[in-house]
Structure formats: C-alpha cells, structure tokens
PDB file of C-alpha atoms in Angstrom:
ATOM      1  CA  MET A   1     145.595 172.396  92.930  1.00  0.00           C
ATOM      2  CA  ARG A   2     146.227 169.318  95.066  1.00  0.00           C
ATOM      3  CA  ALA A   3     149.310 169.420  97.271  1.00  0.00           C
ATOM      4  CA  ARG A   4     152.184 167.318  95.867  1.00  0.00           C
ATOM      5  CA  GLY A   5     155.240 165.851  97.477  1.00  0.00           C
ATOM      6  CA  ALA A   6     154.132 166.538 101.047  1.00  0.00           C
ATOM      7  CA  ARG A   7     153.392 163.873 103.627  1.00  0.00           C
ATOM      8  CA  PRO A   8     149.798 162.722 103.065  1.00  0.00           C
ATOM      9  CA  LEU A   9     147.220 164.400 105.253  1.00  0.00           C
ATOM     10  CA  VAL A  10     144.496 161.875 104.410  1.00  0.00           C
ATOM     11  CA  SER A  11     144.914 158.176 103.652  1.00  0.00           C
ATOM     12  CA  ILE A  12     142.042 156.486 101.818  1.00  0.00           C
ATOM     13  CA  ILE A  13     141.900 152.915 103.122  1.00  0.00           C
ATOM     14  CA  LEU A  14     140.787 150.449 100.439  1.00  0.00           C
ATOM     15  CA  PRO A  15     140.669 146.676 101.078  1.00  0.00           C
ATOM     16  CA  VAL A  16     140.193 144.718  97.840  1.00  0.00           C
ATOM     17  CA  TYR A  17     138.979 141.199  97.196  1.00  0.00           C
ATOM     18  CA  ASN A  18     137.689 140.166  93.751  1.00  0.00           C
ATOM     19  CA  ALA A  19     136.400 143.681  93.030  1.00  0.00           C
ATOM     20  CA  GLU A  20     136.920 143.697  89.258  1.00  0.00           C
ATOM     21  CA  PRO A  21     133.321 144.727  88.330  1.00  0.00           C
ATOM     22  CA  TRP A  22     133.401 147.880  90.499  1.00  0.00           C
ATOM     23  CA  LEU A  23     137.012 149.017  90.838  1.00  0.00           C
ATOM     24  CA  ASP A  24     137.104 151.363  87.846  1.00  0.00           C
ATOM     25  CA  GLU A  25     134.251 153.495  89.204  1.00  0.00           C
ATOM     26  CA  CYS A  26     135.599 153.305  92.740  1.00  0.00           C
ATOM     27  CA  LEU A  27     139.093 154.485  91.777  1.00  0.00           C
ATOM     28  CA  LYS A  28     137.730 157.141  89.450  1.00  0.00           C
ATOM     29  CA  SER A  29     135.888 158.598  92.452  1.00  0.00           C
ATOM     30  CA  VAL A  30     139.216 158.834  94.309  1.00  0.00           C
ATOM     31  CA  LEU A  31     140.691 160.763  91.397  1.00  0.00           C
ATOM     32  CA  GLN A  32     137.717 163.159  91.347  1.00  0.00           C
ATOM     33  CA  GLN A  33     138.013 164.289  94.982  1.00  0.00           C
ATOM     34  CA  ASP A  34     138.062 168.068  95.327  1.00  0.00           C
ATOM     35  CA  PHE A  35     140.176 167.957  98.511  1.00  0.00           C
ATOM     36  CA  GLU A  36     143.258 170.128  97.959  1.00  0.00           C
ATOM     37  CA  GLY A  37     145.460 168.702 100.696  1.00  0.00           C
ATOM     38  CA  ALA A  38     148.006 165.911 100.265  1.00  0.00           C
ATOM     39  CA  MET A  39     146.247 162.581  99.897  1.00  0.00           C
ATOM     40  CA  GLU A  40     147.204 158.944  99.411  1.00  0.00           C
ATOM     41  CA  LEU A  41     145.370 155.758  98.495  1.00  0.00           C
ATOM     42  CA  SER A  42     146.368 152.670 100.480  1.00  0.00           C
ATOM     43  CA  VAL A  43     145.224 149.456  98.779  1.00  0.00           C
ATOM     44  CA  PHE A  44     145.526 145.984 100.267  1.00  0.00           C
ATOM     45  CA  ASN A  45     144.725 143.045  97.993  1.00  0.00           C
ATOM     46  CA  ASP A  46     143.314 140.096  99.964  1.00  0.00           C
ATOM     47  CA  ALA A  47     144.240 137.250  97.568  1.00  0.00           C
ATOM     48  CA  SER A  48     141.971 138.337  94.715  1.00  0.00           C
ATOM     49  CA  GLN A  49     141.566 135.757  91.941  1.00  0.00           C
ATOM     50  CA  ASP A  50     140.237 138.140  89.276  1.00  0.00           C
ATOM     51  CA  LYS A  51     141.749 141.123  87.453  1.00  0.00           C
ATOM     52  CA  SER A  52     141.601 143.494  90.426  1.00  0.00           C
ATOM     53  CA  MET A  53     145.366 144.009  90.541  1.00  0.00           C
ATOM     54  CA  THR A  54     145.534 144.781  86.830  1.00  0.00           C
ATOM     55  CA  ILE A  55     142.926 147.514  87.308  1.00  0.00           C
ATOM     56  CA  ILE A  56     144.744 148.891  90.351  1.00  0.00           C
ATOM     57  CA  GLU A  57     148.051 149.111  88.496  1.00  0.00           C
ATOM     58  CA  LYS A  58     146.339 150.945  85.622  1.00  0.00           C
ATOM     59  CA  TRP A  59     144.842 153.503  87.992  1.00  0.00           C
ATOM     60  CA  LYS A  60     148.009 153.842  90.076  1.00  0.00           C
ATOM     61  CA  GLU A  61     149.692 155.765  87.251  1.00  0.00           C
ATOM     62  CA  LYS A  62     146.681 158.066  86.728  1.00  0.00           C
ATOM     63  CA  LEU A  63     146.314 158.804  90.422  1.00  0.00           C
ATOM     64  CA  GLU A  64     149.985 159.530  90.980  1.00  0.00           C
ATOM     65  CA  GLU A  65     150.039 161.842  87.961  1.00  0.00           C
ATOM     66  CA  SER A  66     147.318 163.855  89.711  1.00  0.00           C
ATOM     67  CA  GLY A  67     149.330 164.053  92.950  1.00  0.00           C
ATOM     68  CA  ILE A  68     147.720 161.171  94.856  1.00  0.00           C
ATOM     69  CA  LEU A  69     150.323 158.750  96.230  1.00  0.00           C
ATOM     70  CA  VAL A  70     149.290 155.085  95.830  1.00  0.00           C
ATOM     71  CA  VAL A  71     150.580 152.391  98.187  1.00  0.00           C
ATOM     72  CA  VAL A  72     149.734 148.810  97.227  1.00  0.00           C
ATOM     73  CA  GLY A  73     150.149 145.747  99.404  1.00  0.00           C
ATOM     74  CA  GLY A  74     148.611 142.325  99.570  1.00  0.00           C
ATOM     75  CA  HIS A  75     149.145 138.585  99.710  1.00  0.00           C
ATOM     76  CA  SER A  76     148.599 135.683  97.342  1.00  0.00           C
ATOM     77  CA  SER A  77     147.590 132.922  99.727  1.00  0.00           C
ATOM     78  CA  SER A  78     145.068 130.342  98.614  1.00  0.00           C
ATOM     79  CA  SER A  79     142.250 132.036 100.530  1.00  0.00           C
ATOM     80  CA  PRO A  80     141.415 135.562 101.760  1.00  0.00           C
ATOM     81  CA  ARG A  81     142.096 136.521 105.376  1.00  0.00           C
ATOM     82  CA  GLY A  82     139.105 138.806 105.773  1.00  0.00           C
ATOM     83  CA  VAL A  83     138.118 142.446 105.755  1.00  0.00           C
ATOM     84  CA  GLY A  84     139.390 143.215 109.252  1.00  0.00           C
ATOM     85  CA  TYR A  85     142.861 141.926 108.385  1.00  0.00           C
ATOM     86  CA  SER A  86     142.907 143.798 105.069  1.00  0.00           C
ATOM     87  CA  LYS A  87     141.875 147.086 106.675  1.00  0.00           C
ATOM     88  CA  ASN A  88     144.520 146.747 109.367  1.00  0.00           C
ATOM     89  CA  GLN A  89     147.198 146.031 106.763  1.00  0.00           C
ATOM     90  CA  ALA A  90     146.110 148.966 104.580  1.00  0.00           C
ATOM     91  CA  ILE A  91     146.259 151.260 107.612  1.00  0.00           C
ATOM     92  CA  ALA A  92     149.679 149.944 108.678  1.00  0.00           C
ATOM     93  CA  GLN A  93     151.215 150.664 105.261  1.00  0.00           C
ATOM     94  CA  SER A  94     149.675 154.147 105.042  1.00  0.00           C
ATOM     95  CA  SER A  95     150.985 157.386 106.563  1.00  0.00           C
ATOM     96  CA  GLY A  96     148.204 160.004 106.552  1.00  0.00           C
ATOM     97  CA  SER A  97     147.098 161.810 109.687  1.00  0.00           C
ATOM     98  CA  TYR A  98     143.460 160.947 108.885  1.00  0.00           C
ATOM     99  CA  LEU A  99     141.888 157.708 107.681  1.00  0.00           C
ATOM    100  CA  CYS A 100     139.069 157.685 105.143  1.00  0.00           C
ATOM    101  CA  PHE A 101     137.498 154.228 104.771  1.00  0.00           C
ATOM    102  CA  LEU A 102     136.280 153.115 101.359  1.00  0.00           C
ATOM    103  CA  ASP A 103     134.909 149.783 100.117  1.00  0.00           C
ATOM    104  CA  SER A 104     136.008 148.663  96.666  1.00  0.00           C
ATOM    105  CA  ASP A 105     132.435 148.381  95.369  1.00  0.00           C
ATOM    106  CA  ASP A 106     131.399 151.895  96.427  1.00  0.00           C
ATOM    107  CA  VAL A 107     131.755 155.320  94.808  1.00  0.00           C
ATOM    108  CA  MET A 108     132.648 158.529  96.680  1.00  0.00           C
ATOM    109  CA  MET A 109     131.080 161.879  95.897  1.00  0.00           C
ATOM    110  CA  PRO A 110     133.743 164.504  94.965  1.00  0.00           C
ATOM    111  CA  GLN A 111     133.245 166.465  98.201  1.00  0.00           C
ATOM    112  CA  ARG A 112     133.575 163.528 100.566  1.00  0.00           C
ATOM    113  CA  VAL A 113     137.193 163.819 101.738  1.00  0.00           C
ATOM    114  CA  ARG A 114     137.068 167.620 101.937  1.00  0.00           C
ATOM    115  CA  LEU A 115     133.905 167.763 104.055  1.00  0.00           C
ATOM    116  CA  GLN A 116     134.888 164.972 106.400  1.00  0.00           C
ATOM    117  CA  HIS A 117     138.363 166.357 106.921  1.00  0.00           C
ATOM    118  CA  GLU A 118     136.839 169.728 107.845  1.00  0.00           C
ATOM    119  CA  ALA A 119     134.618 167.995 110.409  1.00  0.00           C
ATOM    120  CA  ALA A 120     137.441 165.835 111.775  1.00  0.00           C
ATOM    121  CA  ALA A 121     139.610 168.866 112.432  1.00  0.00           C
ATOM    122  CA  GLN A 122     136.914 170.103 114.831  1.00  0.00           C
ATOM    123  CA  HIS A 123     136.140 166.760 116.556  1.00  0.00           C
ATOM    124  CA  PRO A 124     139.316 164.711 117.110  1.00  0.00           C
ATOM    125  CA  THR A 125     137.698 161.850 119.071  1.00  0.00           C
ATOM    126  CA  SER A 126     134.771 161.139 116.797  1.00  0.00           C
ATOM    127  CA  VAL A 127     133.938 158.879 113.894  1.00  0.00           C
ATOM    128  CA  PHE A 128     132.366 160.732 110.991  1.00  0.00           C
ATOM    129  CA  THR A 129     129.541 159.433 108.839  1.00  0.00           C
ATOM    130  CA  SER A 130     127.297 160.630 106.065  1.00  0.00           C
ATOM    131  CA  HIS A 131     123.767 161.885 106.708  1.00  0.00           C
ATOM    132  CA  GLY A 132     121.164 159.392 107.870  1.00  0.00           C
ATOM    133  CA  PRO A 133     120.084 157.571 111.028  1.00  0.00           C
ATOM    134  CA  THR A 134     122.622 154.738 110.903  1.00  0.00           C
ATOM    135  CA  VAL A 135     126.362 154.360 111.323  1.00  0.00           C
ATOM    136  CA  ILE A 136     127.509 152.903 107.998  1.00  0.00           C
ATOM    137  CA  MET A 137     131.132 151.774 107.802  1.00  0.00           C
ATOM    138  CA  PRO A 138     131.816 152.936 104.201  1.00  0.00           C
ATOM    139  CA  THR A 139     131.475 156.568 105.299  1.00  0.00           C
ATOM    140  CA  TRP A 140     133.738 156.363 108.349  1.00  0.00           C
ATOM    141  CA  PHE A 141     136.507 158.935 108.656  1.00  0.00           C
ATOM    142  CA  CYS A 142     138.685 159.485 111.726  1.00  0.00           C
ATOM    143  CA  SER A 143     142.128 160.579 112.824  1.00  0.00           C
ATOM    144  CA  ARG A 144     144.929 158.035 112.847  1.00  0.00           C
ATOM    145  CA  THR A 145     145.631 158.939 116.475  1.00  0.00           C
ATOM    146  CA  TRP A 146     142.077 158.049 117.464  1.00  0.00           C
ATOM    147  CA  PHE A 147     142.079 154.814 115.458  1.00  0.00           C
ATOM    148  CA  SER A 148     145.328 153.757 117.144  1.00  0.00           C
ATOM    149  CA  TYR A 149     143.753 154.420 120.539  1.00  0.00           C
ATOM    150  CA  VAL A 150     140.632 152.367 119.765  1.00  0.00           C
ATOM    151  CA  GLY A 151     141.711 149.738 117.223  1.00  0.00           C
ATOM    152  CA  PRO A 152     142.754 147.672 115.472  1.00  0.00           C
ATOM    153  CA  PHE A 153     139.907 145.848 113.747  1.00  0.00           C
ATOM    154  CA  GLU A 154     139.173 142.283 114.804  1.00  0.00           C
ATOM    155  CA  GLU A 155     140.586 139.773 112.336  1.00  0.00           C
ATOM    156  CA  GLY A 156     138.201 136.839 112.743  1.00  0.00           C
ATOM    157  CA  GLY A 157     137.592 136.545 109.011  1.00  0.00           C
ATOM    158  CA  GLN A 158     134.384 135.902 107.125  1.00  0.00           C
ATOM    159  CA  GLY A 159     131.217 136.319 109.146  1.00  0.00           C
ATOM    160  CA  GLU A 160     132.681 138.663 111.774  1.00  0.00           C
ATOM    161  CA  PRO A 161     131.255 142.213 111.934  1.00  0.00           C
ATOM    162  CA  GLU A 162     134.606 143.902 112.451  1.00  0.00           C
ATOM    163  CA  ASP A 163     133.151 147.369 111.888  1.00  0.00           C
ATOM    164  CA  LEU A 164     130.446 146.917 114.540  1.00  0.00           C
ATOM    165  CA  LEU A 165     132.964 145.570 117.059  1.00  0.00           C
ATOM    166  CA  PHE A 166     135.296 148.499 116.381  1.00  0.00           C
ATOM    167  CA  PHE A 167     132.423 150.946 116.811  1.00  0.00           C
ATOM    168  CA  TYR A 168     131.450 149.449 120.174  1.00  0.00           C
ATOM    169  CA  GLN A 169     135.056 149.722 121.324  1.00  0.00           C
ATOM    170  CA  HIS A 170     135.068 153.314 120.053  1.00  0.00           C
ATOM    171  CA  LEU A 171     132.068 154.076 122.292  1.00  0.00           C
ATOM    172  CA  ARG A 172     133.675 152.320 125.271  1.00  0.00           C
ATOM    173  CA  LYS A 173     136.692 154.600 124.863  1.00  0.00           C
ATOM    174  CA  GLY A 174     134.474 157.682 124.996  1.00  0.00           C
ATOM    175  CA  GLY A 175     134.266 158.380 121.268  1.00  0.00           C
ATOM    176  CA  GLY A 176     131.431 160.244 119.583  1.00  0.00           C
ATOM    177  CA  VAL A 177     129.709 160.346 116.214  1.00  0.00           C
ATOM    178  CA  VAL A 178     129.486 163.396 113.970  1.00  0.00           C
ATOM    179  CA  ARG A 179     127.389 163.463 110.811  1.00  0.00           C
ATOM    180  CA  VAL A 180     128.169 165.356 107.644  1.00  0.00           C
ATOM    181  CA  ASP A 181     124.696 166.138 106.362  1.00  0.00           C
ATOM    182  CA  GLN A 182     125.414 165.717 102.678  1.00  0.00           C
ATOM    183  CA  SER A 183     125.511 162.710 100.399  1.00  0.00           C
ATOM    184  CA  LEU A 184     129.066 161.421 100.541  1.00  0.00           C
ATOM    185  CA  LEU A 185     128.998 158.024  98.911  1.00  0.00           C
ATOM    186  CA  LEU A 186     127.104 155.673  96.623  1.00  0.00           C
ATOM    187  CA  TYR A 187     126.760 152.383  98.500  1.00  0.00           C
ATOM    188  CA  ARG A 188     126.296 149.276  96.372  1.00  0.00           C
ATOM    189  CA  TYR A 189     124.174 146.445  97.740  1.00  0.00           C
ATOM    190  CA  HIS A 190     124.642 143.290  95.677  1.00  0.00           C
ATOM    191  CA  PRO A 191     124.788 139.487  96.087  1.00  0.00           C
ATOM    192  CA  GLN A 192     128.600 139.392  96.316  1.00  0.00           C
ATOM    193  CA  ALA A 193     128.804 142.011  99.077  1.00  0.00           C
ATOM    194  CA  VAL A 194     130.773 140.940 102.154  1.00  0.00           C
ATOM    195  CA  THR A 195     127.896 142.043 104.375  1.00  0.00           C
ATOM    196  CA  HIS A 196     125.933 138.961 103.253  1.00  0.00           C
ATOM    197  CA  SER A 197     128.453 136.702 105.011  1.00  0.00           C
ATOM    198  CA  ILE A 198     127.504 138.149 108.390  1.00  0.00           C
ATOM    199  CA  LEU A 199     124.496 136.437 109.906  1.00  0.00           C
ATOM    200  CA  GLU A 200     121.696 138.622 111.234  1.00  0.00           C
ATOM    201  CA  ALA A 201     121.702 136.490 114.376  1.00  0.00           C
ATOM    202  CA  THR A 202     125.373 137.368 114.951  1.00  0.00           C
ATOM    203  CA  ILE A 203     124.654 141.092 114.719  1.00  0.00           C
ATOM    204  CA  TRP A 204     121.638 140.734 117.007  1.00  0.00           C
ATOM    205  CA  THR A 205     123.665 138.910 119.674  1.00  0.00           C
ATOM    206  CA  TYR A 206     126.426 141.535 119.706  1.00  0.00           C
ATOM    207  CA  ARG A 207     123.860 144.349 119.901  1.00  0.00           C
ATOM    208  CA  VAL A 208     121.971 142.792 122.809  1.00  0.00           C
ATOM    209  CA  ARG A 209     125.160 142.138 124.755  1.00  0.00           C
ATOM    210  CA  PHE A 210     126.303 145.732 124.233  1.00  0.00           C
ATOM    211  CA  LEU A 211     122.903 146.981 125.431  1.00  0.00           C
ATOM    212  CA  GLU A 212     123.269 144.857 128.540  1.00  0.00           C
ATOM    213  CA  GLU A 213     126.818 146.061 129.090  1.00  0.00           C
ATOM    214  CA  ARG A 214     126.356 149.786 128.587  1.00  0.00           C
ATOM    215  CA  ALA A 215     122.753 150.744 129.371  1.00  0.00           C
ATOM    216  CA  LEU A 216     120.858 148.230 131.445  1.00  0.00           C
ATOM    217  CA  PRO A 217     123.196 148.291 134.483  1.00  0.00           C
ATOM    218  CA  HIS A 218     122.032 151.885 135.053  1.00  0.00           C
ATOM    219  CA  TRP A 219     118.341 150.929 135.217  1.00  0.00           C
ATOM    220  CA  SER A 220     116.610 149.007 137.980  1.00  0.00           C
ATOM    221  CA  ALA A 221     113.545 148.548 135.740  1.00  0.00           C
ATOM    222  CA  PHE A 222     112.513 149.468 132.186  1.00  0.00           C
ATOM    223  CA  THR A 223     109.734 149.064 129.635  1.00  0.00           C
ATOM    224  CA  ILE A 224     110.061 147.420 126.224  1.00  0.00           C
ATOM    225  CA  TRP A 225     108.128 149.504 123.701  1.00  0.00           C
ATOM    226  CA  ASN A 226     106.646 146.926 121.313  1.00  0.00           C
ATOM    227  CA  ALA A 227     104.698 143.892 122.464  1.00  0.00           C
ATOM    228  CA  GLY A 228     105.076 142.290 119.041  1.00  0.00           C
ATOM    229  CA  LYS A 229     107.644 139.965 117.560  1.00  0.00           C
ATOM    230  CA  GLN A 230     110.666 142.257 117.870  1.00  0.00           C
ATOM    231  CA  GLY A 231     109.973 143.290 121.444  1.00  0.00           C
ATOM    232  CA  ARG A 232     109.415 139.699 122.566  1.00  0.00           C
ATOM    233  CA  ARG A 233     112.604 138.647 120.808  1.00  0.00           C
ATOM    234  CA  LEU A 234     114.558 141.251 122.729  1.00  0.00           C
ATOM    235  CA  TYR A 235     113.054 140.054 126.007  1.00  0.00           C
ATOM    236  CA  ARG A 236     113.955 136.427 125.272  1.00  0.00           C
ATOM    237  CA  SER A 237     117.524 137.432 124.319  1.00  0.00           C
ATOM    238  CA  LEU A 238     118.230 139.122 127.645  1.00  0.00           C
ATOM    239  CA  THR A 239     119.912 137.405 130.553  1.00  0.00           C
ATOM    240  CA  ALA A 240     117.577 136.190 133.277  1.00  0.00           C
ATOM    241  CA  ALA A 241     118.691 139.052 135.523  1.00  0.00           C
ATOM    242  CA  ASN A 242     117.773 141.642 132.897  1.00  0.00           C
ATOM    243  CA  GLN A 243     114.507 139.899 132.064  1.00  0.00           C
ATOM    244  CA  ARG A 244     113.514 140.473 135.672  1.00  0.00           C
ATOM    245  CA  LYS A 245     114.068 144.215 135.126  1.00  0.00           C
ATOM    246  CA  VAL A 246     111.394 144.363 132.414  1.00  0.00           C
ATOM    247  CA  ALA A 247     108.462 145.999 134.174  1.00  0.00           C
ATOM    248  CA  ALA A 248     106.154 145.849 131.157  1.00  0.00           C
ATOM    249  CA  PHE A 249     105.717 145.861 127.415  1.00  0.00           C
ATOM    250  CA  CYS A 250     103.845 148.778 125.911  1.00  0.00           C
ATOM    251  CA  ASP A 251     102.127 149.207 122.558  1.00  0.00           C
ATOM    252  CA  VAL A 252      99.421 151.071 120.654  1.00  0.00           C
ATOM    253  CA  ASP A 253      97.809 147.903 119.254  1.00  0.00           C
ATOM    254  CA  GLU A 254      94.583 147.301 121.214  1.00  0.00           C
ATOM    255  CA  ASN A 255      94.620 143.596 120.363  1.00  0.00           C
ATOM    256  CA  LYS A 256      98.000 143.150 122.022  1.00  0.00           C
ATOM    257  CA  ILE A 257      97.029 145.299 124.983  1.00  0.00           C
ATOM    258  CA  ARG A 258      93.842 143.262 125.561  1.00  0.00           C
ATOM    259  CA  LYS A 259      95.932 140.142 126.081  1.00  0.00           C
ATOM    260  CA  GLY A 260      97.040 141.717 129.345  1.00  0.00           C
ATOM    261  CA  PHE A 261     100.439 140.084 129.675  1.00  0.00           C
ATOM    262  CA  TYR A 262     103.182 138.165 127.907  1.00  0.00           C
ATOM    263  CA  CYS A 263     104.123 134.768 129.341  1.00  0.00           C
ATOM    264  CA  TYR A 264     107.602 133.523 128.517  1.00  0.00           C
ATOM    265  CA  GLU A 265     106.907 129.805 128.181  1.00  0.00           C
ATOM    266  CA  ASP A 266     110.564 128.769 127.724  1.00  0.00           C
ATOM    267  CA  SER A 267     111.740 130.433 130.916  1.00  0.00           C
ATOM    268  CA  GLN A 268     113.502 128.219 133.452  1.00  0.00           C
ATOM    269  CA  GLU A 269     111.969 130.233 136.262  1.00  0.00           C
ATOM    270  CA  ARG A 270     108.923 129.037 138.170  1.00  0.00           C
ATOM    271  CA  PRO A 271     106.386 130.398 138.090  1.00  0.00           C
ATOM    272  CA  ARG A 272     107.020 131.509 134.502  1.00  0.00           C
ATOM    273  CA  PRO A 273     107.318 135.281 134.114  1.00  0.00           C
ATOM    274  CA  ARG A 274     104.117 137.108 133.116  1.00  0.00           C
ATOM    275  CA  VAL A 275     104.996 140.599 131.916  1.00  0.00           C
ATOM    276  CA  PRO A 276     102.140 143.142 131.668  1.00  0.00           C
ATOM    277  CA  ILE A 277     101.253 144.692 128.277  1.00  0.00           C
ATOM    278  CA  LEU A 278     100.164 148.308 128.654  1.00  0.00           C
ATOM    279  CA  HIS A 279      99.069 151.184 126.459  1.00  0.00           C
ATOM    280  CA  PHE A 280     102.096 153.422 125.967  1.00  0.00           C
ATOM    281  CA  ARG A 281     100.456 156.266 127.908  1.00  0.00           C
ATOM    282  CA  ALA A 282     100.150 154.015 130.958  1.00  0.00           C
ATOM    283  CA  ALA A 283     103.744 152.795 130.796  1.00  0.00           C
ATOM    284  CA  GLN A 284     106.634 154.172 132.802  1.00  0.00           C
ATOM    285  CA  PRO A 285     110.045 155.169 131.413  1.00  0.00           C
ATOM    286  CA  PRO A 286     112.804 154.362 130.768  1.00  0.00           C
ATOM    287  CA  PHE A 287     111.977 152.608 127.498  1.00  0.00           C
ATOM    288  CA  VAL A 288     113.879 150.345 125.136  1.00  0.00           C
ATOM    289  CA  ILE A 289     112.155 151.034 121.820  1.00  0.00           C
ATOM    290  CA  CYS A 290     111.893 148.153 119.350  1.00  0.00           C
ATOM    291  CA  VAL A 291     110.104 150.031 116.549  1.00  0.00           C
ATOM    292  CA  LYS A 292     111.496 150.890 113.110  1.00  0.00           C
ATOM    293  CA  LEU A 293     111.010 154.652 113.152  1.00  0.00           C
ATOM    294  CA  ASP A 294     111.159 155.062 109.388  1.00  0.00           C
ATOM    295  CA  LEU A 295     108.114 152.808 108.909  1.00  0.00           C
ATOM    296  CA  THR A 296     105.697 154.732 111.103  1.00  0.00           C
ATOM    297  CA  GLY A 297     105.217 157.819 108.949  1.00  0.00           C
ATOM    298  CA  GLY A 298     106.029 160.130 111.845  1.00  0.00           C
ATOM    299  CA  GLU A 299     103.333 158.717 114.136  1.00  0.00           C
ATOM    300  CA  PHE A 300     105.804 157.163 116.537  1.00  0.00           C
ATOM    301  CA  GLU A 301     107.804 160.373 116.923  1.00  0.00           C
ATOM    302  CA  GLU A 302     104.568 162.196 117.772  1.00  0.00           C
ATOM    303  CA  ASN A 303     103.868 159.622 120.487  1.00  0.00           C
ATOM    304  CA  LEU A 304     107.316 160.268 121.943  1.00  0.00           C
ATOM    305  CA  ARG A 305     106.743 164.006 121.884  1.00  0.00           C
ATOM    306  CA  SER A 306     103.433 163.582 123.682  1.00  0.00           C
ATOM    307  CA  LEU A 307     105.348 161.954 126.534  1.00  0.00           C
ATOM    308  CA  HIS A 308     108.099 164.630 126.362  1.00  0.00           C
ATOM    309  CA  LEU A 309     110.690 161.911 125.728  1.00  0.00           C
ATOM    310  CA  LEU A 310     112.465 163.420 122.748  1.00  0.00           C
ATOM    311  CA  GLU A 311     113.951 166.084 125.006  1.00  0.00           C
ATOM    312  CA  GLY A 312     115.242 163.651 127.599  1.00  0.00           C
ATOM    313  CA  ARG A 313     117.259 160.472 128.120  1.00  0.00           C
ATOM    314  CA  ASP A 314     114.405 158.177 129.045  1.00  0.00           C
ATOM    315  CA  PHE A 315     114.625 155.893 126.036  1.00  0.00           C
ATOM    316  CA  LEU A 316     116.973 153.851 123.861  1.00  0.00           C
ATOM    317  CA  HIS A 317     116.172 152.892 120.295  1.00  0.00           C
ATOM    318  CA  PHE A 318     116.873 149.211 119.580  1.00  0.00           C
ATOM    319  CA  SER A 319     115.712 148.132 116.141  1.00  0.00           C
TER     320      SER A 319
END
C-alpha cells in the first residue's frame, strides 16, 4: 500500500503546455507507479489553450483517491513562458525530498519512481537516468537538496536548452550521473515536441564551449578522431587558441589519409593552418572523438581497445 497523509518523499514534476493528446496516458502512468512511499504530482500549466486543465482536474481526483497528492499551479497569460520557467514553478510549489522529472507527452514504466529512488538514496549528488548512452531529461531524478545547490533552470523561453544548461552546471558543481539499467519511460518524439524549437546549432555551440571550458585547458595538444565533416566542423568551431592545439586529424579512411592534411581556408591566420591527417595507429592521444559509436557496428570500439584507450582517460567522445 502507498503511504498516505505523510509528507511526500518524491515529487513528480510535470510542466504542461497544450498536452491534451497525451495527458491521459501520462497521468495514468503516474497512478500505476509501484513505489510505496508518499508521493505527490506537481503540475504547472503554462498557459495551455486546449483541454489540458480539464484532463488534469479529472485525474486529480483519481490520483488523490490512491494516495498521491496533486498540486496544480499555472498562469493564463496570452503566451507561454517556457519549459524552464514551468519546471521551476512546479518545483517551487512541491514539497518532496526527491524530484522526478516527467514530460506531459511521455509515459513512465510502473517501476520508474521506485528504482530511481533506490538509486538516489545511495548517490545524493548525482542525476539519475534510464539505461542508454545519453543523458535524456525525461528520465532525470535527483534530490531536492542537490537541485537547490545546482539550479534553478534557465528561463530563457522557447529555443533555450534549459536541461543541457542545468546539466553542465551540475557537472561544474561536481555532480555525477548514475544509470538505472532498466526501461523507465516511453519517450514520444512528435512534431509538436518542445525539442524541435531548439536549434541544432544552438546545442552544438553550447557543447563546444563546454568542451573548451572543461577539457581543453588540461591539454597542450590533442588529436581530432575523424577527418570528415563532423571532425572538421569541430575544428572550425574552436577558438583560434584551441585550433592551434590540434596536432592532427586521424581516420581509417585511406582516401582522407592520402590527402595528407586539412587546410582551414577561412582562417584569419597566415599562413593558413595545415593540419596533418593520419591513420589512427599513427596518431597520438589524447583524442576528441567525433564518431557516432552506435553506427560503427562495434568496429570503432575495437579500434579503441587496440590502442588500450578504453581503460584510460586519453579520449573524449564528442558526437
């Protein structure tokens, strides 16, 4: 039986904006959680123009009958204020010791809250995700104490990757990442998803700047693994000072290697930089790897093992 009447241990944070097509399934998944501790749902409505609030009110009664407290806030301005603002407001009106983030178009597996709470109790300064190689915001779970230390979310509105910016700040503060190696959530990818409002170029710029802030100051020189489009794009995105640290590109493609070097024609430096292109076995670590690992069928990982890099800290994956 779920604990009733006690102060919530876990607050599910749910920002809502025009979520009518998905809310029933989303809220049903909250009801179906097998977590037995005290739990609340904190909803913040960001000026929805559809029937989202009607659906929320219908589910509020069902959830509270099952012992899940429901807190509902929101505003009715003429336009939404963004996901970062809505998350911050939902957190502010909640009271649980742990925060479980949920998007209104996603569906949680019944074990999600239970498994992530178990992990969080062991790792108080970490953000918890589902299984997989990426850090996906809809499966974040952390203590309120840690969020208060790192946050809040940026509130720049549409087009701002508030989750990525929070995660970078989390790393700056010394936070870690812990995976729960089970499926925790069904993530919907659809044309109305907020993620489509964030330009790929915006994400790329933030990622490059964080790389330059956190990793490259520790290296006097490094190799970019990939002499193709992605590797050259990374090189061109670096500051001039960090471009000068690039000792070489490396690759396995003989056609690229035969070219001998990459010349950055748009460089303001004279003479223009000419960066060697080497076979990966001739290149020197550390490496910044610009290869999508899941597209290589295991071949790339074998190349890393042959250089004994998987056991060390001589590379960063940037793709």
